[in-house]
Short mmCIF file of C-alpha atoms in Angstrom, two decimals:
data_model
loop_
_atom_site.label_atom_id
_atom_site.label_comp_id
_atom_site.label_asym_id
_atom_site.label_seq_id
_atom_site.Cartn_x
_atom_site.Cartn_y
_atom_site.Cartn_z
CA MET D 24 8.94 -9.79 -17.02
CA LYS D 25 7.27 -11.47 -15.35
CA VAL D 26 4.57 -9.45 -12.51
CA MET D 27 2.63 -10.75 -9.21
CA LEU D 28 0.18 -7.81 -8.21
CA ASP D 29 -1.92 -7.07 -5.18
CA PHE D 30 -4.64 -4.93 -6.11
CA CYS D 31 -7.97 -3.10 -4.01
CA VAL D 32 -9.72 -0.65 -6.46
CA VAL D 33 -11.42 2.32 -4.31
CA PRO D 34 -13.97 4.30 -5.68
CA LEU D 35 -15.08 7.78 -4.23
CA GLY D 36 -18.26 9.63 -4.94
CA VAL D 37 -20.53 6.51 -4.85
CA GLY D 38 -21.30 6.18 -1.73
CA VAL D 39 -19.83 3.48 0.69
CA SER D 40 -20.60 0.10 -0.51
CA VAL D 41 -17.79 -1.40 -3.82
CA SER D 42 -18.75 -5.19 -4.53
CA GLN D 43 -19.70 -4.10 -7.86
CA TYR D 44 -16.74 -2.63 -8.91
CA VAL D 45 -14.58 -5.16 -6.88
CA ALA D 46 -16.88 -8.03 -9.03
CA GLU D 47 -16.06 -5.68 -12.03
CA CYS D 48 -12.61 -6.26 -12.10
CA GLN D 49 -12.71 -9.59 -11.41
CA ARG D 50 -15.27 -9.92 -14.75
CA VAL D 51 -11.73 -7.69 -16.56
CA LEU D 52 -9.19 -10.46 -15.44
CA GLU D 53 -11.29 -13.19 -16.13
CA GLN D 54 -11.60 -11.61 -19.47
CA ALA D 55 -8.39 -11.24 -19.90
CA GLY D 56 -7.67 -14.80 -19.32
CA LEU D 57 -5.46 -14.08 -15.79
CA SER D 58 -4.68 -16.16 -12.79
CA HIS D 59 -6.23 -14.35 -10.24
CA GLN D 60 -7.75 -15.13 -6.60
CA MET D 61 -9.27 -12.61 -4.91
CA HIS D 62 -9.39 -11.92 -1.10
CA PRO D 63 -11.59 -10.43 1.41
CA TYR D 64 -9.43 -6.92 0.68
CA GLY D 65 -8.36 -7.23 -3.54
CA THR D 66 -7.38 -9.08 -5.36
CA VAL D 67 -4.10 -10.93 -6.92
CA VAL D 68 -2.94 -11.47 -9.74
CA GLU D 69 -0.03 -12.71 -11.99
CA GLY D 70 1.49 -12.61 -15.07
CA GLU D 71 3.30 -10.64 -18.07
CA TRP D 72 3.42 -7.36 -16.88
CA ASP D 73 2.61 -5.71 -20.22
CA ALA D 74 -1.25 -7.95 -19.47
CA VAL D 75 -0.73 -7.47 -16.08
CA PHE D 76 -0.88 -3.14 -16.55
CA ALA D 77 -3.63 -3.15 -19.67
CA ALA D 78 -5.75 -5.19 -17.36
CA LEU D 79 -5.22 -2.77 -13.93
CA ARG D 80 -6.17 0.48 -16.25
CA THR D 81 -9.10 -1.41 -17.58
CA CYS D 82 -9.62 -1.59 -14.50
CA HIS D 83 -10.02 2.00 -14.19
CA GLU D 84 -11.64 2.79 -17.14
CA ARG D 85 -14.50 -0.07 -16.75
CA VAL D 86 -14.54 1.21 -12.16
CA HIS D 87 -14.91 4.71 -14.32
CA ALA D 88 -17.96 3.50 -16.59
CA LEU D 89 -19.28 2.67 -14.53
CA GLY D 90 -20.03 5.93 -12.57
CA ALA D 91 -17.04 6.20 -10.18
CA PRO D 92 -15.63 10.15 -11.06
CA ARG D 93 -12.69 9.58 -8.48
CA ILE D 94 -10.67 6.25 -7.57
CA SER D 95 -7.65 5.60 -5.32
CA THR D 96 -6.39 1.59 -5.76
CA SER D 97 -3.46 0.79 -3.29
CA LEU D 98 -1.19 -1.70 -4.93
CA ARG D 99 1.31 -4.59 -4.11
CA LEU D 100 4.30 -5.64 -7.30
CA GLY D 101 6.37 -8.37 -7.14
CA THR D 102 8.93 -9.14 -9.22
CA ARG D 103 12.11 -11.44 -9.46
CA THR D 104 15.24 -12.40 -11.74
CA ASP D 105 16.31 -15.72 -9.80
CA ARG D 106 13.23 -18.18 -10.41
CA ASP D 107 9.52 -18.56 -11.08
CA GLN D 108 6.99 -18.34 -8.24
CA SER D 109 3.65 -18.83 -8.53
CA MET D 110 0.59 -17.40 -5.96
CA GLN D 111 0.34 -20.99 -5.26
CA ASP D 112 4.21 -22.03 -4.64
CA LYS D 113 4.11 -18.65 -2.49
CA LEU D 114 1.33 -20.36 -0.11
CA ASP D 115 2.52 -23.50 -0.44
CA SER D 116 5.90 -22.37 1.12
CA VAL D 117 5.23 -20.53 3.63
CA ARG D 118 2.43 -23.32 4.41
CA SER D 119 5.46 -26.35 4.91
CA LYS D 120 7.60 -23.98 7.34
CA LEU D 121 4.47 -23.90 9.78
CA ALA D 122 4.19 -27.28 9.25
CA SER D 123 7.65 -28.43 9.87
CA SER D 124 7.32 -26.64 12.59
CA SER D 125 4.46 -27.35 14.40
CA MET L 20 -6.02 9.19 -18.48
CA LYS L 21 -3.79 10.89 -16.51
CA VAL L 22 -2.86 9.08 -13.04
CA MET L 23 -0.34 10.17 -10.27
CA LEU L 24 1.07 7.16 -8.41
CA ASP L 25 2.71 7.65 -4.99
CA PHE L 26 5.38 3.97 -4.98
CA CYS L 27 7.73 3.04 -3.29
CA VAL L 28 10.45 0.23 -4.27
CA VAL L 29 11.73 -1.75 -2.23
CA PRO L 30 14.39 -4.76 -3.68
CA LEU L 31 15.73 -7.66 -1.62
CA GLY L 32 18.56 -9.88 -1.47
CA VAL L 33 20.87 -6.97 -0.93
CA GLY L 34 21.09 -5.74 2.24
CA VAL L 35 19.39 -2.70 4.15
CA SER L 36 20.53 0.52 2.40
CA VAL L 37 18.08 0.94 -0.71
CA SER L 38 19.48 4.60 -1.49
CA GLN L 39 20.98 3.74 -4.49
CA TYR L 40 17.96 2.30 -5.68
CA VAL L 41 16.43 4.70 -5.48
CA ALA L 42 18.44 6.92 -6.43
CA GLU L 43 17.40 5.33 -9.78
CA CYS L 44 14.44 5.73 -10.27
CA GLN L 45 14.52 9.31 -9.49
CA ARG L 46 17.34 9.52 -12.56
CA VAL L 47 14.41 7.25 -14.70
CA LEU L 48 11.80 9.66 -13.22
CA GLU L 49 14.35 12.69 -14.63
CA GLN L 50 15.06 11.12 -18.13
CA ALA L 51 11.02 10.16 -18.43
CA GLY L 52 10.75 13.71 -17.70
CA LEU L 53 7.87 13.20 -15.62
CA SER L 54 6.33 15.33 -13.10
CA HIS L 55 7.91 14.06 -9.41
CA GLN L 56 8.43 14.49 -6.19
CA MET L 57 10.30 12.83 -3.84
CA HIS L 58 9.38 12.33 -0.08
CA PRO L 59 11.14 10.09 3.09
CA TYR L 60 8.97 6.88 2.27
CA GLY L 61 8.76 7.38 -1.59
CA THR L 62 8.00 9.63 -4.26
CA VAL L 63 4.66 10.75 -6.34
CA VAL L 64 4.78 11.01 -9.59
CA GLU L 65 2.13 12.32 -12.61
CA GLY L 66 1.47 11.99 -15.91
CA GLU L 67 0.08 10.20 -18.73
CA TRP L 68 -1.14 6.65 -17.58
CA ASP L 69 1.16 5.14 -20.54
CA ALA L 70 4.04 7.11 -19.71
CA VAL L 71 3.90 6.86 -15.79
CA PHE L 72 3.91 2.73 -16.02
CA ALA L 73 6.38 2.47 -18.55
CA ALA L 74 8.78 4.92 -16.49
CA LEU L 75 7.91 2.61 -13.57
CA ARG L 76 8.65 -0.62 -15.32
CA THR L 77 11.95 1.18 -16.31
CA CYS L 78 12.46 1.20 -12.36
CA HIS L 79 12.36 -2.38 -11.95
CA GLU L 80 13.93 -2.94 -15.07
CA ARG L 81 17.20 -1.02 -13.47
CA VAL L 82 17.31 -1.86 -10.06
CA HIS L 83 17.45 -5.38 -11.12
CA ALA L 84 20.11 -4.74 -13.55
CA LEU L 85 21.82 -3.16 -10.46
CA GLY L 86 21.04 -6.17 -9.36
CA ALA L 87 18.97 -7.26 -6.81
CA PRO L 88 16.94 -9.88 -7.85
CA ARG L 89 14.08 -9.58 -6.00
CA ILE L 90 12.01 -6.34 -5.81
CA SER L 91 8.25 -5.61 -3.86
CA THR L 92 7.09 -2.12 -4.78
CA SER L 93 4.35 -0.87 -3.24
CA LEU L 94 1.98 1.85 -5.09
CA ARG L 95 -0.75 4.36 -4.67
CA LEU L 96 -2.23 4.85 -7.70
CA GLY L 97 -5.59 7.81 -7.79
CA THR L 98 -7.98 8.89 -11.38
CA ARG L 99 -10.35 10.45 -11.64
CA THR L 100 -12.67 12.15 -14.49
CA ASP L 101 -14.40 14.93 -13.03
CA ARG L 102 -11.47 17.59 -13.23
CA ASP L 103 -7.58 17.88 -13.57
CA GLN L 104 -5.85 17.85 -10.28
CA SER L 105 -1.89 18.13 -9.79
CA MET L 106 0.28 17.32 -7.08
CA GLN L 107 0.42 20.51 -6.14
CA ASP L 108 -3.27 21.31 -6.49
CA LYS L 109 -4.04 18.36 -3.51
CA LEU L 110 -1.56 20.36 -1.06
CA ASP L 111 -2.78 23.55 -1.41
CA SER L 112 -6.01 22.24 -0.63
CA VAL L 113 -5.44 20.73 2.27
CA ARG L 114 -3.11 24.19 3.62
CA SER L 115 -6.33 26.22 3.24
CA LYS L 116 -8.61 24.60 4.74
CA LEU L 117 -5.79 24.03 7.77
CA ALA L 118 -5.49 27.92 7.43
CA SER L 119 -8.58 29.13 7.20
CA SER L 120 -9.51 27.09 10.28
CA SER L 121 -6.18 28.22 12.47
CA MET W 17 10.56 1.08 19.28
CA LYS W 18 11.17 3.11 16.72
CA VAL W 19 8.30 3.27 13.56
CA MET W 20 8.34 5.57 9.95
CA LEU W 21 4.83 5.13 9.03
CA ASP W 22 3.48 6.72 5.28
CA PHE W 23 -0.61 6.89 5.68
CA CYS W 24 -2.99 8.04 3.46
CA VAL W 25 -6.88 7.94 4.54
CA VAL W 26 -9.74 7.45 2.48
CA PRO W 27 -12.98 8.24 3.17
CA LEU W 28 -15.45 6.74 1.59
CA GLY W 29 -19.44 8.14 1.67
CA VAL W 30 -18.50 11.42 0.96
CA GLY W 31 -18.44 11.93 -2.14
CA VAL W 32 -14.79 12.88 -3.68
CA SER W 33 -12.97 16.14 -2.10
CA VAL W 34 -11.09 14.09 1.09
CA SER W 35 -8.89 17.86 1.32
CA GLN W 36 -10.99 18.25 5.05
CA TYR W 37 -10.34 14.94 6.23
CA VAL W 38 -6.57 15.01 5.18
CA ALA W 39 -6.81 18.55 7.20
CA GLU W 40 -7.98 16.84 9.71
CA CYS W 41 -5.67 14.18 9.98
CA GLN W 42 -2.79 16.68 10.14
CA ARG W 43 -3.43 18.97 13.38
CA VAL W 44 -4.22 14.89 14.55
CA LEU W 45 0.05 14.56 14.55
CA GLU W 46 0.17 18.62 15.18
CA GLN W 47 -1.54 17.94 18.62
CA ALA W 48 0.31 14.56 18.94
CA GLY W 49 3.66 16.48 18.38
CA LEU W 50 4.60 13.92 16.44
CA SER W 51 7.16 14.78 13.64
CA HIS W 52 4.49 14.60 10.02
CA GLN W 53 5.44 15.63 6.56
CA MET W 54 2.62 16.47 3.95
CA HIS W 55 3.04 14.93 0.19
CA PRO W 56 0.60 14.77 -2.80
CA TYR W 57 -0.50 10.66 -1.82
CA GLY W 58 0.10 10.56 1.91
CA THR W 59 2.19 11.86 5.17
CA VAL W 60 5.12 10.68 6.66
CA VAL W 61 5.34 10.37 10.33
CA GLU W 62 7.69 8.95 12.69
CA GLY W 63 8.24 8.33 16.66
CA GLU W 64 7.99 6.05 19.18
CA TRP W 65 5.13 2.52 17.93
CA ASP W 66 2.91 3.44 19.95
CA ALA W 67 2.43 7.19 19.50
CA VAL W 68 2.27 6.95 16.11
CA PHE W 69 -0.63 4.02 16.49
CA ALA W 70 -2.18 6.68 18.97
CA ALA W 71 -2.20 8.88 16.52
CA LEU W 72 -3.72 6.36 13.62
CA ARG W 73 -6.24 5.62 15.36
CA THR W 74 -7.36 9.47 16.47
CA CYS W 75 -7.63 10.32 12.50
CA HIS W 76 -9.68 7.42 11.73
CA GLU W 77 -12.27 8.17 14.69
CA ARG W 78 -11.90 12.26 13.61
CA VAL W 79 -12.43 10.71 10.08
CA HIS W 80 -15.38 8.54 11.15
CA ALA W 81 -16.99 11.85 13.72
CA LEU W 82 -16.97 14.26 10.54
CA GLY W 83 -19.39 12.11 9.04
CA ALA W 84 -17.41 9.36 6.53
CA PRO W 85 -18.66 5.77 7.49
CA ARG W 86 -16.34 3.88 5.95
CA ILE W 87 -12.64 4.45 5.71
CA SER W 88 -9.41 2.72 3.78
CA THR W 89 -6.68 3.40 4.88
CA SER W 90 -3.47 2.42 2.75
CA LEU W 91 0.52 2.40 4.71
CA ARG W 92 3.75 1.87 4.93
CA LEU W 93 5.87 1.06 7.90
CA GLY W 94 9.13 0.62 8.40
CA THR W 95 11.21 -0.36 11.67
CA ARG W 96 14.54 -1.05 12.22
CA THR W 97 17.12 -2.43 14.53
CA ASP W 98 20.67 -1.84 12.76
CA ARG W 99 20.32 1.87 13.45
CA ASP W 100 17.98 5.09 13.44
CA GLN W 101 17.21 6.48 10.46
CA SER W 102 14.96 9.60 10.23
CA MET W 103 12.79 11.23 7.59
CA GLN W 104 15.42 13.54 7.05
CA ASP W 105 18.05 11.64 7.20
CA LYS W 106 16.45 8.98 3.95
CA LEU W 107 16.02 11.79 2.10
CA ASP W 108 19.92 12.91 1.98
CA SER W 109 20.76 9.13 1.87
CA VAL W 110 19.48 9.32 -1.39
CA ARG W 111 20.34 12.89 -2.24
CA SER W 112 24.10 12.21 -1.90
CA LYS W 113 24.03 9.19 -4.12
CA LEU W 114 22.28 11.48 -6.78
CA ALA W 115 24.84 14.62 -6.27
CA SER W 116 27.85 12.31 -6.60
CA SER W 117 26.94 10.19 -9.67
CA SER W 118 25.69 13.73 -11.74
CA MET Z 26 -13.75 -0.13 16.85
CA LYS Z 27 -13.41 -2.71 14.87
CA VAL Z 28 -10.91 -3.03 11.51
CA MET Z 29 -10.21 -4.88 8.43
CA LEU Z 30 -6.74 -5.19 8.31
CA ASP Z 31 -3.58 -6.77 4.75
CA PHE Z 32 -0.58 -6.61 5.87
CA CYS Z 33 2.40 -7.84 3.79
CA VAL Z 34 6.15 -7.89 5.51
CA VAL Z 35 9.05 -7.51 3.54
CA PRO Z 36 11.93 -8.03 5.68
CA LEU Z 37 15.81 -6.94 4.32
CA GLY Z 38 18.68 -8.06 4.82
CA VAL Z 39 17.86 -11.28 5.05
CA GLY Z 40 18.01 -12.05 1.50
CA VAL Z 41 15.32 -12.90 -0.76
CA SER Z 42 13.84 -15.72 0.72
CA VAL Z 43 10.89 -14.55 3.11
CA SER Z 44 8.82 -17.68 4.05
CA GLN Z 45 9.93 -18.06 7.64
CA TYR Z 46 8.72 -14.59 8.64
CA VAL Z 47 5.87 -14.97 7.10
CA ALA Z 48 4.95 -18.19 8.80
CA GLU Z 49 6.47 -16.58 12.35
CA CYS Z 50 3.52 -13.77 11.70
CA GLN Z 51 1.35 -16.70 11.17
CA ARG Z 52 1.35 -17.85 14.23
CA VAL Z 53 1.57 -14.17 16.06
CA LEU Z 54 -1.90 -14.05 14.80
CA GLU Z 55 -2.77 -18.14 15.67
CA GLN Z 56 -0.98 -17.19 19.51
CA ALA Z 57 -3.50 -13.56 19.33
CA GLY Z 58 -6.73 -16.06 18.80
CA LEU Z 59 -7.34 -13.47 16.01
CA SER Z 60 -9.63 -14.46 12.97
CA HIS Z 61 -7.18 -14.33 9.42
CA GLN Z 62 -6.50 -15.36 6.00
CA MET Z 63 -3.58 -15.56 4.13
CA HIS Z 64 -3.32 -14.77 0.57
CA PRO Z 65 -0.32 -15.47 -1.61
CA TYR Z 66 0.69 -11.05 -0.97
CA GLY Z 67 -0.42 -10.67 1.86
CA THR Z 68 -2.29 -12.20 5.00
CA VAL Z 69 -6.03 -10.33 6.02
CA VAL Z 70 -7.05 -10.04 9.36
CA GLU Z 71 -10.01 -8.45 11.71
CA GLY Z 72 -10.80 -7.84 14.78
CA GLU Z 73 -10.80 -4.57 17.85
CA TRP Z 74 -8.43 -2.44 17.08
CA ASP Z 75 -5.87 -2.48 19.55
CA ALA Z 76 -5.22 -6.29 19.72
CA VAL Z 77 -4.84 -6.24 15.88
CA PHE Z 78 -2.46 -3.27 16.23
CA ALA Z 79 -0.45 -4.85 19.40
CA ALA Z 80 -0.25 -8.47 16.90
CA LEU Z 81 0.71 -6.05 14.20
CA ARG Z 82 3.72 -4.74 17.31
CA THR Z 83 4.67 -8.49 17.82
CA CYS Z 84 5.17 -9.71 14.35
CA HIS Z 85 7.73 -6.86 13.74
CA GLU Z 86 9.64 -7.86 17.16
CA ARG Z 87 9.82 -11.49 15.56
CA VAL Z 88 10.27 -10.81 12.59
CA HIS Z 89 14.24 -8.20 13.79
CA ALA Z 90 14.69 -11.22 16.91
CA LEU Z 91 14.67 -13.99 14.27
CA GLY Z 92 17.34 -11.45 12.60
CA ALA Z 93 15.87 -8.89 9.84
CA PRO Z 94 17.41 -5.75 11.06
CA ARG Z 95 15.09 -4.27 8.57
CA ILE Z 96 11.57 -4.21 8.06
CA SER Z 97 9.64 -2.32 5.55
CA THR Z 98 5.32 -3.45 5.71
CA SER Z 99 2.68 -1.94 3.97
CA LEU Z 100 -1.02 -2.23 4.45
CA ARG Z 101 -4.56 -1.86 3.82
CA LEU Z 102 -6.31 -0.79 6.72
CA GLY Z 103 -10.71 -0.31 6.94
CA THR Z 104 -12.77 0.85 10.09
CA ARG Z 105 -16.64 1.19 9.20
CA THR Z 106 -19.46 3.13 11.87
CA ASP Z 107 -22.13 1.74 9.27
CA ARG Z 108 -22.02 -1.82 9.62
CA ASP Z 109 -20.88 -4.76 10.67
CA GLN Z 110 -18.60 -6.50 7.84
CA SER Z 111 -16.63 -9.76 8.18
CA MET Z 112 -14.22 -11.00 6.09
CA GLN Z 113 -17.14 -13.07 4.03
CA ASP Z 114 -19.41 -10.86 4.71
CA LYS Z 115 -17.31 -8.71 1.56
CA LEU Z 116 -16.35 -11.63 0.05
CA ASP Z 117 -20.01 -12.86 -0.43
CA SER Z 118 -21.22 -9.11 -1.63
CA VAL Z 119 -18.78 -9.40 -4.55
CA ARG Z 120 -19.71 -13.30 -5.51
CA SER Z 121 -23.17 -12.63 -5.35
CA LYS Z 122 -22.93 -9.63 -7.62
CA LEU Z 123 -20.98 -11.90 -9.96
CA ALA Z 124 -23.36 -14.86 -9.48
CA SER Z 125 -26.19 -12.43 -10.77
CA SER Z 126 -24.74 -10.61 -13.93
CA SER Z 127 -23.72 -14.17 -14.96
#
């Protein structure tokens, strides 16, 4: 089962600057070979369910290892059985609607 | 690694009534033997990371099997290395703060 | 327009214990006279759109005033035009499905 | 109070294709003059609290007007009192961490 995941890791107990923890998660996704795209309030990743959630677990382990005693992550998670749809497909679909209406 | 998860499964393409899909997810958690608590906009579950995410995957599989071609789930997910904290502990902690201030 | 909101306020820069900030948000909802229900990973509140979001803004202002320099909140938010549905209605609907299948 | 919001509107009761509803929300943000950035699982918008939440309300109203009887939206929402931080600042901060470590 393929999944698209949008996640935002929020470490607690390490002050207000979280960019080093977000950077570590980017490295995890890179090392896992998963297609991903960072945005200003999270990161979208797509792939097989087990590979994506193994990477998410590694993100939590690495962020704890960097010193964060507590993490609160918010996620959106999409699966579909009717067809494949990539991150790019989703963006293209909205943009074609916008173009045809302008 | 223990995890607390709050999730809300939203099936698309099956109309506006979602209660039968939510009920199916309750059965999945029950069968998995995971401690869980339903609220009006989701369900909180706690347990070992792999068991909790295996149950979440089963929820998606069952909701697809019931006829939903697309699912969009939102999650919150907490881990901590400083101490164990159950669902009840979290509620008790807030309630003690409220009681002491009134 | 009525809305049901499930929110979880995560203050950053104030250590790992967040219960006093959650308690403050409970007080805000109480003072606003909004129907609400706390669960282990957030609080569900229902009411008119403007009243609910005014309360959410007050929550952020109060949590900042208590000393949190940064807040990251996750929300779920539901509106419907087909019928009214309270927090209790949603729970009852799932429970009746569970009861009829057991 | 400035706010950064990441939101994903999920219309129910209108089938599995949601791109026209997402496109309508892009138009709302454009008309409101709010800085925003679409990604594959949502849209990030920044601005003054009241302007941002007025736009979110308009998004719900427009998506209902397009025929969706029910909407479930997930949001992340950040405020901070220590300093201003734009969407671009957040991305730059993570990228500088990644560049310095490679």
